[in-house]
Each structure stands twice: as structure tokens, then as C-alpha cells.
Amino acid sequence: MKKPFQSLSLIFLLCISTISFAQQNFQGKAYYMSKTTMDLDQWGGREMSPEQKKRIQERMKSFLEKEYILTFNKEESIYKEDEKLETPGSGRSWGGFASSFTGGPKYKNVKTKELLQDQEFFGKQFLIKDELQGLEWKMGTETKQIGQYTCFKATATKTVDEFDWRSMRRRNDSDKTENEKKNDSIKKDDDPMNEIEVPKTIEVVAWYTPQVPINQGPDDYWGLPGLILEVNADRTTILCTKIVMNPEEKEEIVKPKKGDEVTKAEYNDIITKKMQEMRDMYGGRRGGRSRRN
């Protein structure tokens, strides 16, 4: 149980924060580090030596670990990767693959519920335009300190996009019958993508601070009475490392505009069709080899 003095101090601090955020031209920047873990044993890593695993992990680092900047005001935000020059051999091919699924700058407007995102897929530019979807947050009383900010815990169940690579995993065959395993083995020979699955939902834990009373957060996350400083979702953790309030040089929050305008559902349909084309090409080549054998 909190002491009365601690509670009063927190209330006073929140009041001061709210007053400072009331100005019309308010702006802030939050810097985040995103890290996704991947179990190499799921993908044949059991047969690798520790040295081989270490080399692969190093090459995948630019794919699995990224830094982002969230620029926000009272209603709008734009979340984009803080791109840095890559060192030779740091895994550019992995980063190129990820860019087809992670997307470019993401714009959110919590007042108009507008969501816009730049997206490049196989050399073609798209503009995903959709309604901003919120999560049904369950507010908790647990707190923790992130830097100088007191944060409160909130949890939610999130529906996972079918092409969210961060939650992709190898199918678990342990609960299947021998016939089901045999049939799946045939399918996998025809299309290796049949080995991959994405869970329908995941549990999300977020930590937000009322000391920054903005209804914003990193990536798709928003909808809490304070800036979200940390998100734990499946195998991905997004953590705020620095906040700059009212920087001297304000950055205009510009909506993404380039590319063919599509909804998220339409974009997923485009990916599905493209991947089917690749399956057909892959299957045809395999079929040709098998016939020659």
C-alpha cells in the first residue's frame, strides 16, 4: 500500500504535467528500441554448433533489433525507424526481407481515428489507409519505474495479422496423428510456407505513464491515459529509452502520401496472391526436378 505522502506527490506531479501539456503547439519525441527473439532450434538449429548459431544471430541482428522514433502532439503521431548505416556483413538481406513486412512510417490520429502507413512490397509502393483500431485494455494497479517516469500496467488480447513475421513460428506437430503428419509432410514438400504458422491472438502487456498525458504509443499501440513506454507482445519487446519534450526544433508531422492507396485487408490480399505466384513457381521447379529424377 502506498504511503499518503507518495500518493500526494504523484498526484501533484501529474497535475504539473497536465498543465505543461495544455499548450497548443506542444510536441514530443520518444525513442524506442524494439527487439524480437527467435528460437533457432525451431528452424533446424539443434544441429548447429554454438559458433554457427552465434554467426546467424549476428547476421539477423539488423532484422530483429531496430530503433524507432515516435514524434507526437496531442492528437497526431508518426512512428518511423531511426535508420543507421549498416556495417558490412550485418545482414542487409534479412533487413530487405523484413521491410516487405514491417513497413515504413506509420501515422496515427487518435482524434479522427485515421491510420496511414508507407509500405513497400517487392519494389512497389503502397499507402495503407485504414481506421485506427484500439485494444480493450484492462487497467492494472501494478507500477514500475522506467527512467524518471512512473508507469502503470495494462493488458489486452490482440488479434495478430496473418503476415506479422514477429509472431511467425514453425508448426508444432507433436499433437497430430501419424496420418496427419504424413499428409502435412507432403504439403511441406510442395510448399515450405506450410511449415509456418501465426497465432490468431497474443497477450499484450503495456506500461504507460500518466506523467506524459498523451493517448499515444509505439507501433500500433495507443488508447491509454498516458504515453506507452514499454510493450511486451509475444516474442517482441518495445522499450522507450529517451523522451524529449518540446524540442527546440519542432518536426512537422507529415502524413504519408506516396503509393497506391489500399486498406489493410486489400494489402494482405495482394501479399497472398504474390506468395501464391511464388509457390506456383517454386512447385513447378520442384516438379521439373522430380520428373528428371
Tab-separated table of C-alpha atoms in Angstrom:
chain	number	residue	atom	x	y	z
A	1	MET	CA	0.000	0.000	0.000
A	2	LYS	CA	1.362	3.423	-0.919
A	3	LYS	CA	2.075	5.945	1.789
A	4	PRO	CA	-0.156	9.073	1.709
A	5	PHE	CA	2.863	11.273	1.005
A	6	GLN	CA	3.828	9.179	-2.055
A	7	SER	CA	0.272	9.315	-3.402
A	8	LEU	CA	0.064	13.092	-2.927
A	9	SER	CA	3.448	13.551	-4.620
A	10	LEU	CA	2.308	11.534	-7.640
A	11	ILE	CA	-0.960	13.488	-7.896
A	12	PHE	CA	0.958	16.786	-7.719
A	13	LEU	CA	3.389	15.616	-10.411
A	14	LEU	CA	0.518	14.585	-12.694
A	15	CYS	CA	-1.164	17.969	-12.247
A	16	ILE	CA	2.042	19.801	-13.214
A	17	SER	CA	2.470	17.503	-16.248
A	18	THR	CA	-1.106	18.115	-17.405
A	19	ILE	CA	-0.662	21.895	-17.228
A	20	SER	CA	2.568	21.769	-19.262
A	21	PHE	CA	0.884	19.647	-21.952
A	22	ALA	CA	-2.030	22.069	-22.390
A	23	GLN	CA	-0.167	24.437	-24.687
A	24	GLN	CA	-1.360	24.456	-28.297
A	25	ASN	CA	1.943	23.854	-30.083
A	26	PHE	CA	3.117	21.089	-27.767
A	27	GLN	CA	5.293	18.342	-29.294
A	28	GLY	CA	7.403	15.492	-28.003
A	29	LYS	CA	9.697	12.735	-29.225
A	30	ALA	CA	10.035	9.279	-27.736
A	31	TYR	CA	12.878	6.968	-28.747
A	32	TYR	CA	12.245	3.230	-28.686
A	33	MET	CA	14.268	0.061	-29.061
A	34	SER	CA	12.432	-2.949	-30.493
A	35	LYS	CA	13.782	-6.480	-30.064
A	36	THR	CA	12.271	-9.744	-31.309
A	37	THR	CA	13.690	-13.055	-30.150
A	38	MET	CA	13.843	-16.099	-32.400
A	39	ASP	CA	14.395	-19.692	-31.293
A	40	LEU	CA	16.813	-21.127	-33.859
A	41	ASP	CA	16.121	-24.649	-32.542
A	42	GLN	CA	12.663	-24.375	-34.110
A	43	TRP	CA	14.289	-23.881	-37.514
A	44	GLY	CA	16.858	-26.669	-37.517
A	45	GLY	CA	19.200	-25.012	-35.038
A	46	ARG	CA	19.551	-28.154	-32.896
A	47	GLU	CA	22.021	-29.472	-35.452
A	48	MET	CA	24.128	-26.278	-35.398
A	49	SER	CA	27.197	-25.654	-33.294
A	50	PRO	CA	27.155	-22.732	-30.810
A	51	GLU	CA	29.510	-20.845	-33.155
A	52	GLN	CA	27.139	-21.303	-36.117
A	53	LYS	CA	24.185	-20.097	-34.042
A	54	LYS	CA	26.152	-17.058	-32.911
A	55	ARG	CA	27.062	-16.127	-36.503
A	56	ILE	CA	23.442	-16.428	-37.653
A	57	GLN	CA	22.203	-14.365	-34.707
A	58	GLU	CA	24.710	-11.635	-35.536
A	59	ARG	CA	23.611	-11.578	-39.182
A	60	MET	CA	19.950	-11.387	-38.140
A	61	LYS	CA	20.525	-8.612	-35.611
A	62	SER	CA	19.558	-5.803	-38.009
A	63	PHE	CA	16.382	-7.759	-38.793
A	64	LEU	CA	15.385	-8.498	-35.195
A	65	GLU	CA	16.622	-5.364	-33.383
A	66	LYS	CA	15.585	-1.902	-34.537
A	67	GLU	CA	15.352	1.639	-33.178
A	68	TYR	CA	12.349	3.903	-33.745
A	69	ILE	CA	11.288	7.484	-33.064
A	70	LEU	CA	7.720	8.429	-32.168
A	71	THR	CA	7.056	12.123	-32.846
A	72	PHE	CA	3.761	13.207	-31.280
A	73	ASN	CA	1.472	16.070	-30.350
A	74	LYS	CA	-1.892	15.981	-28.586
A	75	GLU	CA	-3.699	14.272	-31.495
A	76	GLU	CA	-1.182	13.003	-34.047
A	77	SER	CA	1.917	10.853	-34.105
A	78	ILE	CA	4.290	9.360	-36.635
A	79	TYR	CA	6.380	6.295	-35.823
A	80	LYS	CA	9.365	5.570	-38.021
A	81	GLU	CA	12.603	3.650	-37.947
A	82	ASP	CA	15.710	5.519	-36.888
A	83	GLU	CA	17.793	4.229	-39.777
A	84	LYS	CA	21.536	3.941	-39.387
A	85	LEU	CA	24.293	2.932	-41.782
A	86	GLU	CA	24.843	-0.803	-41.609
A	87	THR	CA	28.281	-2.304	-41.190
A	88	PRO	CA	29.453	-4.744	-43.901
A	89	GLY	CA	28.049	-8.240	-43.406
A	90	SER	CA	25.461	-7.122	-40.834
A	91	GLY	CA	22.591	-8.820	-42.609
A	92	ARG	CA	21.201	-6.425	-45.213
A	93	SER	CA	19.429	-9.299	-46.928
A	94	TRP	CA	17.487	-10.007	-43.719
A	95	GLY	CA	16.620	-6.312	-43.414
A	96	GLY	CA	15.429	-6.227	-47.028
A	97	PHE	CA	13.186	-9.215	-46.385
A	98	ALA	CA	11.760	-7.625	-43.233
A	99	SER	CA	10.978	-4.329	-44.981
A	100	SER	CA	8.354	-6.128	-47.054
A	101	PHE	CA	6.503	-6.972	-43.838
A	102	THR	CA	7.364	-4.270	-41.280
A	103	GLY	CA	6.530	-1.217	-43.379
A	104	GLY	CA	7.646	2.389	-43.365
A	105	PRO	CA	6.474	5.427	-41.349
A	106	LYS	CA	3.175	4.892	-39.522
A	107	TYR	CA	0.846	7.864	-38.885
A	108	LYS	CA	-1.876	7.757	-36.216
A	109	ASN	CA	-4.520	10.370	-35.424
A	110	VAL	CA	-6.343	9.497	-32.208
A	111	LYS	CA	-8.996	12.187	-32.773
A	112	THR	CA	-10.057	11.268	-36.329
A	113	LYS	CA	-9.099	7.565	-35.891
A	114	GLU	CA	-7.007	7.727	-39.054
A	115	LEU	CA	-4.187	5.262	-39.697
A	116	LEU	CA	-1.745	5.637	-42.594
A	117	GLN	CA	1.378	3.636	-43.360
A	118	ASP	CA	4.002	3.631	-46.079
A	119	GLN	CA	4.623	0.123	-47.337
A	120	GLU	CA	6.944	-1.243	-49.989
A	121	PHE	CA	6.384	-4.765	-51.235
A	122	PHE	CA	8.587	-6.361	-53.904
A	123	GLY	CA	9.606	-2.980	-55.289
A	124	LYS	CA	6.093	-1.492	-55.411
A	125	GLN	CA	4.959	1.337	-53.126
A	126	PHE	CA	1.630	1.167	-51.276
A	127	LEU	CA	-0.177	3.520	-48.887
A	128	ILE	CA	-2.195	1.559	-46.366
A	129	LYS	CA	-5.141	3.655	-45.190
A	130	ASP	CA	-7.493	2.333	-42.564
A	131	GLU	CA	-9.437	3.168	-39.434
A	132	LEU	CA	-7.325	3.196	-36.291
A	133	GLN	CA	-8.276	0.135	-34.252
A	134	GLY	CA	-7.973	0.135	-30.484
A	135	LEU	CA	-7.469	-2.653	-27.967
A	136	GLU	CA	-9.718	-3.411	-24.995
A	137	TRP	CA	-7.226	-2.561	-22.301
A	138	LYS	CA	-7.589	-3.939	-18.786
A	139	MET	CA	-6.119	-1.401	-16.405
A	140	GLY	CA	-3.991	-2.669	-13.554
A	141	THR	CA	-2.667	-1.110	-10.357
A	142	GLU	CA	0.864	-2.510	-10.619
A	143	THR	CA	3.540	0.129	-11.191
A	144	LYS	CA	7.195	0.253	-12.134
A	145	GLN	CA	9.767	2.905	-12.895
A	146	ILE	CA	11.057	3.390	-16.452
A	147	GLY	CA	13.732	6.057	-16.323
A	148	GLN	CA	12.261	9.029	-14.479
A	149	TYR	CA	8.657	8.030	-15.236
A	150	THR	CA	6.227	6.111	-13.049
A	151	CYS	CA	4.379	3.621	-15.248
A	152	PHE	CA	1.170	1.656	-14.770
A	153	LYS	CA	0.446	-1.790	-16.192
A	154	ALA	CA	-2.314	-2.549	-18.713
A	155	THR	CA	-3.051	-5.800	-20.564
A	156	ALA	CA	-5.022	-6.724	-23.666
A	157	THR	CA	-5.615	-9.545	-26.133
A	158	LYS	CA	-4.565	-8.624	-29.661
A	159	THR	CA	-5.588	-10.233	-32.947
A	160	VAL	CA	-2.423	-10.981	-34.912
A	161	ASP	CA	-2.059	-10.004	-38.547
A	162	GLU	CA	-1.528	-13.132	-40.652
A	163	PHE	CA	1.688	-11.682	-42.101
A	164	ASP	CA	3.207	-10.406	-38.855
A	165	TRP	CA	6.668	-12.023	-39.082
A	166	ARG	CA	7.346	-11.249	-35.411
A	167	SER	CA	4.905	-13.990	-34.368
A	168	MET	CA	5.667	-16.496	-37.112
A	169	ARG	CA	6.774	-19.911	-35.872
A	170	ARG	CA	7.239	-23.451	-37.073
A	171	ARG	CA	4.156	-25.607	-36.810
A	172	ASN	CA	4.046	-27.930	-33.821
A	173	ASP	CA	3.409	-31.497	-34.996
A	174	SER	CA	3.537	-33.143	-31.566
A	175	ASP	CA	-0.245	-33.339	-31.137
A	176	LYS	CA	-1.024	-34.715	-34.626
A	177	THR	CA	-1.750	-38.299	-35.644
A	178	GLU	CA	0.676	-40.176	-37.890
A	179	ASN	CA	-1.669	-39.767	-40.903
A	180	GLU	CA	-1.922	-36.013	-40.293
A	181	LYS	CA	1.868	-35.777	-40.054
A	182	LYS	CA	2.246	-37.753	-43.287
A	183	ASN	CA	-0.235	-35.522	-45.151
A	184	ASP	CA	1.441	-32.385	-43.780
A	185	SER	CA	4.827	-33.727	-44.859
A	186	ILE	CA	3.555	-33.988	-48.436
A	187	LYS	CA	2.213	-30.412	-48.278
A	188	LYS	CA	5.514	-29.130	-46.888
A	189	ASP	CA	7.380	-30.754	-49.755
A	190	ASP	CA	5.112	-28.854	-52.157
A	191	ASP	CA	5.333	-25.565	-50.281
A	192	PRO	CA	7.766	-24.820	-47.417
A	193	MET	CA	5.462	-21.976	-46.254
A	194	ASN	CA	3.145	-24.705	-44.940
A	195	GLU	CA	5.681	-25.180	-42.139
A	196	ILE	CA	4.938	-21.684	-40.798
A	197	GLU	CA	2.031	-20.617	-38.622
A	198	VAL	CA	0.927	-17.424	-36.893
A	199	PRO	CA	-1.205	-17.499	-33.711
A	200	LYS	CA	-4.651	-15.937	-34.033
A	201	THR	CA	-4.227	-13.864	-30.848
A	202	ILE	CA	-1.465	-12.881	-28.436
A	203	GLU	CA	-1.411	-11.343	-24.985
A	204	VAL	CA	-0.018	-7.817	-24.743
A	205	VAL	CA	1.396	-6.154	-21.635
A	206	ALA	CA	1.875	-2.380	-21.811
A	207	TRP	CA	3.369	0.113	-19.364
A	208	TYR	CA	2.154	3.706	-19.680
A	209	THR	CA	2.910	6.896	-17.781
A	210	PRO	CA	0.254	9.491	-16.887
A	211	GLN	CA	3.170	11.924	-16.453
A	212	VAL	CA	3.017	12.256	-20.254
A	213	PRO	CA	-0.791	12.508	-20.635
A	214	ILE	CA	-0.854	11.692	-24.356
A	215	ASN	CA	-3.053	8.972	-25.871
A	216	GLN	CA	-0.190	7.557	-27.966
A	217	GLY	CA	2.366	4.779	-28.112
A	218	PRO	CA	4.782	2.919	-30.389
A	219	ASP	CA	3.778	0.947	-33.480
A	220	ASP	CA	0.026	0.064	-33.420
A	221	TYR	CA	-0.359	0.748	-29.706
A	222	TRP	CA	-2.358	3.609	-28.229
A	223	GLY	CA	-5.531	4.156	-26.178
A	224	LEU	CA	-4.200	4.519	-22.627
A	225	PRO	CA	-4.281	7.627	-20.384
A	226	GLY	CA	-0.592	8.278	-20.877
A	227	LEU	CA	2.267	7.639	-23.274
A	228	ILE	CA	3.089	3.924	-23.600
A	229	LEU	CA	6.749	3.426	-22.710
A	230	GLU	CA	7.002	-0.356	-22.929
A	231	VAL	CA	5.167	-3.120	-24.776
A	232	ASN	CA	5.655	-6.863	-24.407
A	233	ALA	CA	3.828	-8.758	-27.151
A	234	ASP	CA	4.624	-12.407	-27.831
A	235	ARG	CA	8.370	-12.509	-28.656
A	236	THR	CA	8.731	-8.734	-29.169
A	237	THR	CA	9.618	-6.078	-26.596
A	238	ILE	CA	9.460	-2.364	-27.413
A	239	LEU	CA	11.096	-0.152	-24.793
A	240	CYS	CA	11.369	3.636	-24.613
A	241	THR	CA	14.946	4.740	-23.993
A	242	LYS	CA	14.556	8.534	-24.096
A	243	ILE	CA	11.857	11.243	-24.197
A	244	VAL	CA	12.426	14.790	-25.417
A	245	MET	CA	9.628	17.232	-24.568
A	246	ASN	CA	9.109	20.355	-26.703
A	247	PRO	CA	12.373	20.117	-28.683
A	248	GLU	CA	13.808	23.432	-29.861
A	249	GLU	CA	13.471	22.374	-33.496
A	250	LYS	CA	9.976	21.020	-33.916
A	251	GLU	CA	9.387	18.447	-36.643
A	252	GLU	CA	6.243	18.735	-38.734
A	253	ILE	CA	4.153	15.575	-38.529
A	254	VAL	CA	3.500	14.854	-42.202
A	255	LYS	CA	1.033	12.209	-43.337
A	256	PRO	CA	2.495	9.565	-45.664
A	257	LYS	CA	1.214	10.188	-49.207
A	258	LYS	CA	3.167	8.035	-51.659
A	259	GLY	CA	1.931	4.782	-53.171
A	260	ASP	CA	-1.235	3.067	-54.318
A	261	GLU	CA	-3.910	3.552	-51.651
A	262	VAL	CA	-5.249	0.294	-50.195
A	263	THR	CA	-6.858	-0.913	-46.980
A	264	LYS	CA	-5.040	-3.414	-44.771
A	265	ALA	CA	-7.329	-6.214	-45.969
A	266	GLU	CA	-6.652	-5.311	-49.609
A	267	TYR	CA	-2.917	-5.197	-48.961
A	268	ASN	CA	-2.963	-8.634	-47.306
A	269	ASP	CA	-4.831	-9.951	-50.344
A	270	ILE	CA	-2.044	-8.578	-52.580
A	271	ILE	CA	0.572	-10.361	-50.449
A	272	THR	CA	-1.435	-13.605	-50.559
A	273	LYS	CA	-1.649	-13.532	-54.356
A	274	LYS	CA	2.048	-12.719	-54.720
A	275	MET	CA	3.037	-15.538	-52.415
A	276	GLN	CA	0.770	-17.907	-54.364
A	277	GLU	CA	2.641	-16.920	-57.534
A	278	MET	CA	5.907	-17.737	-55.782
A	279	ARG	CA	4.508	-21.072	-54.596
A	280	ASP	CA	3.476	-21.956	-58.153
A	281	MET	CA	6.941	-21.058	-59.457
A	282	TYR	CA	8.616	-22.980	-56.669
A	283	GLY	CA	6.329	-26.006	-57.115
A	284	GLY	CA	6.867	-26.003	-60.872
A	285	ARG	CA	10.644	-26.048	-60.486
A	286	ARG	CA	10.463	-28.820	-57.900
A	287	GLY	CA	8.135	-30.767	-60.151
A	288	GLY	CA	10.552	-30.391	-63.048
A	289	ARG	CA	13.446	-31.690	-60.971
A	290	SER	CA	11.444	-34.624	-59.682
A	291	ARG	CA	10.440	-35.609	-63.205
A	292	ARG	CA	14.087	-35.524	-64.342
A	293	ASN	CA	14.989	-37.712	-61.414
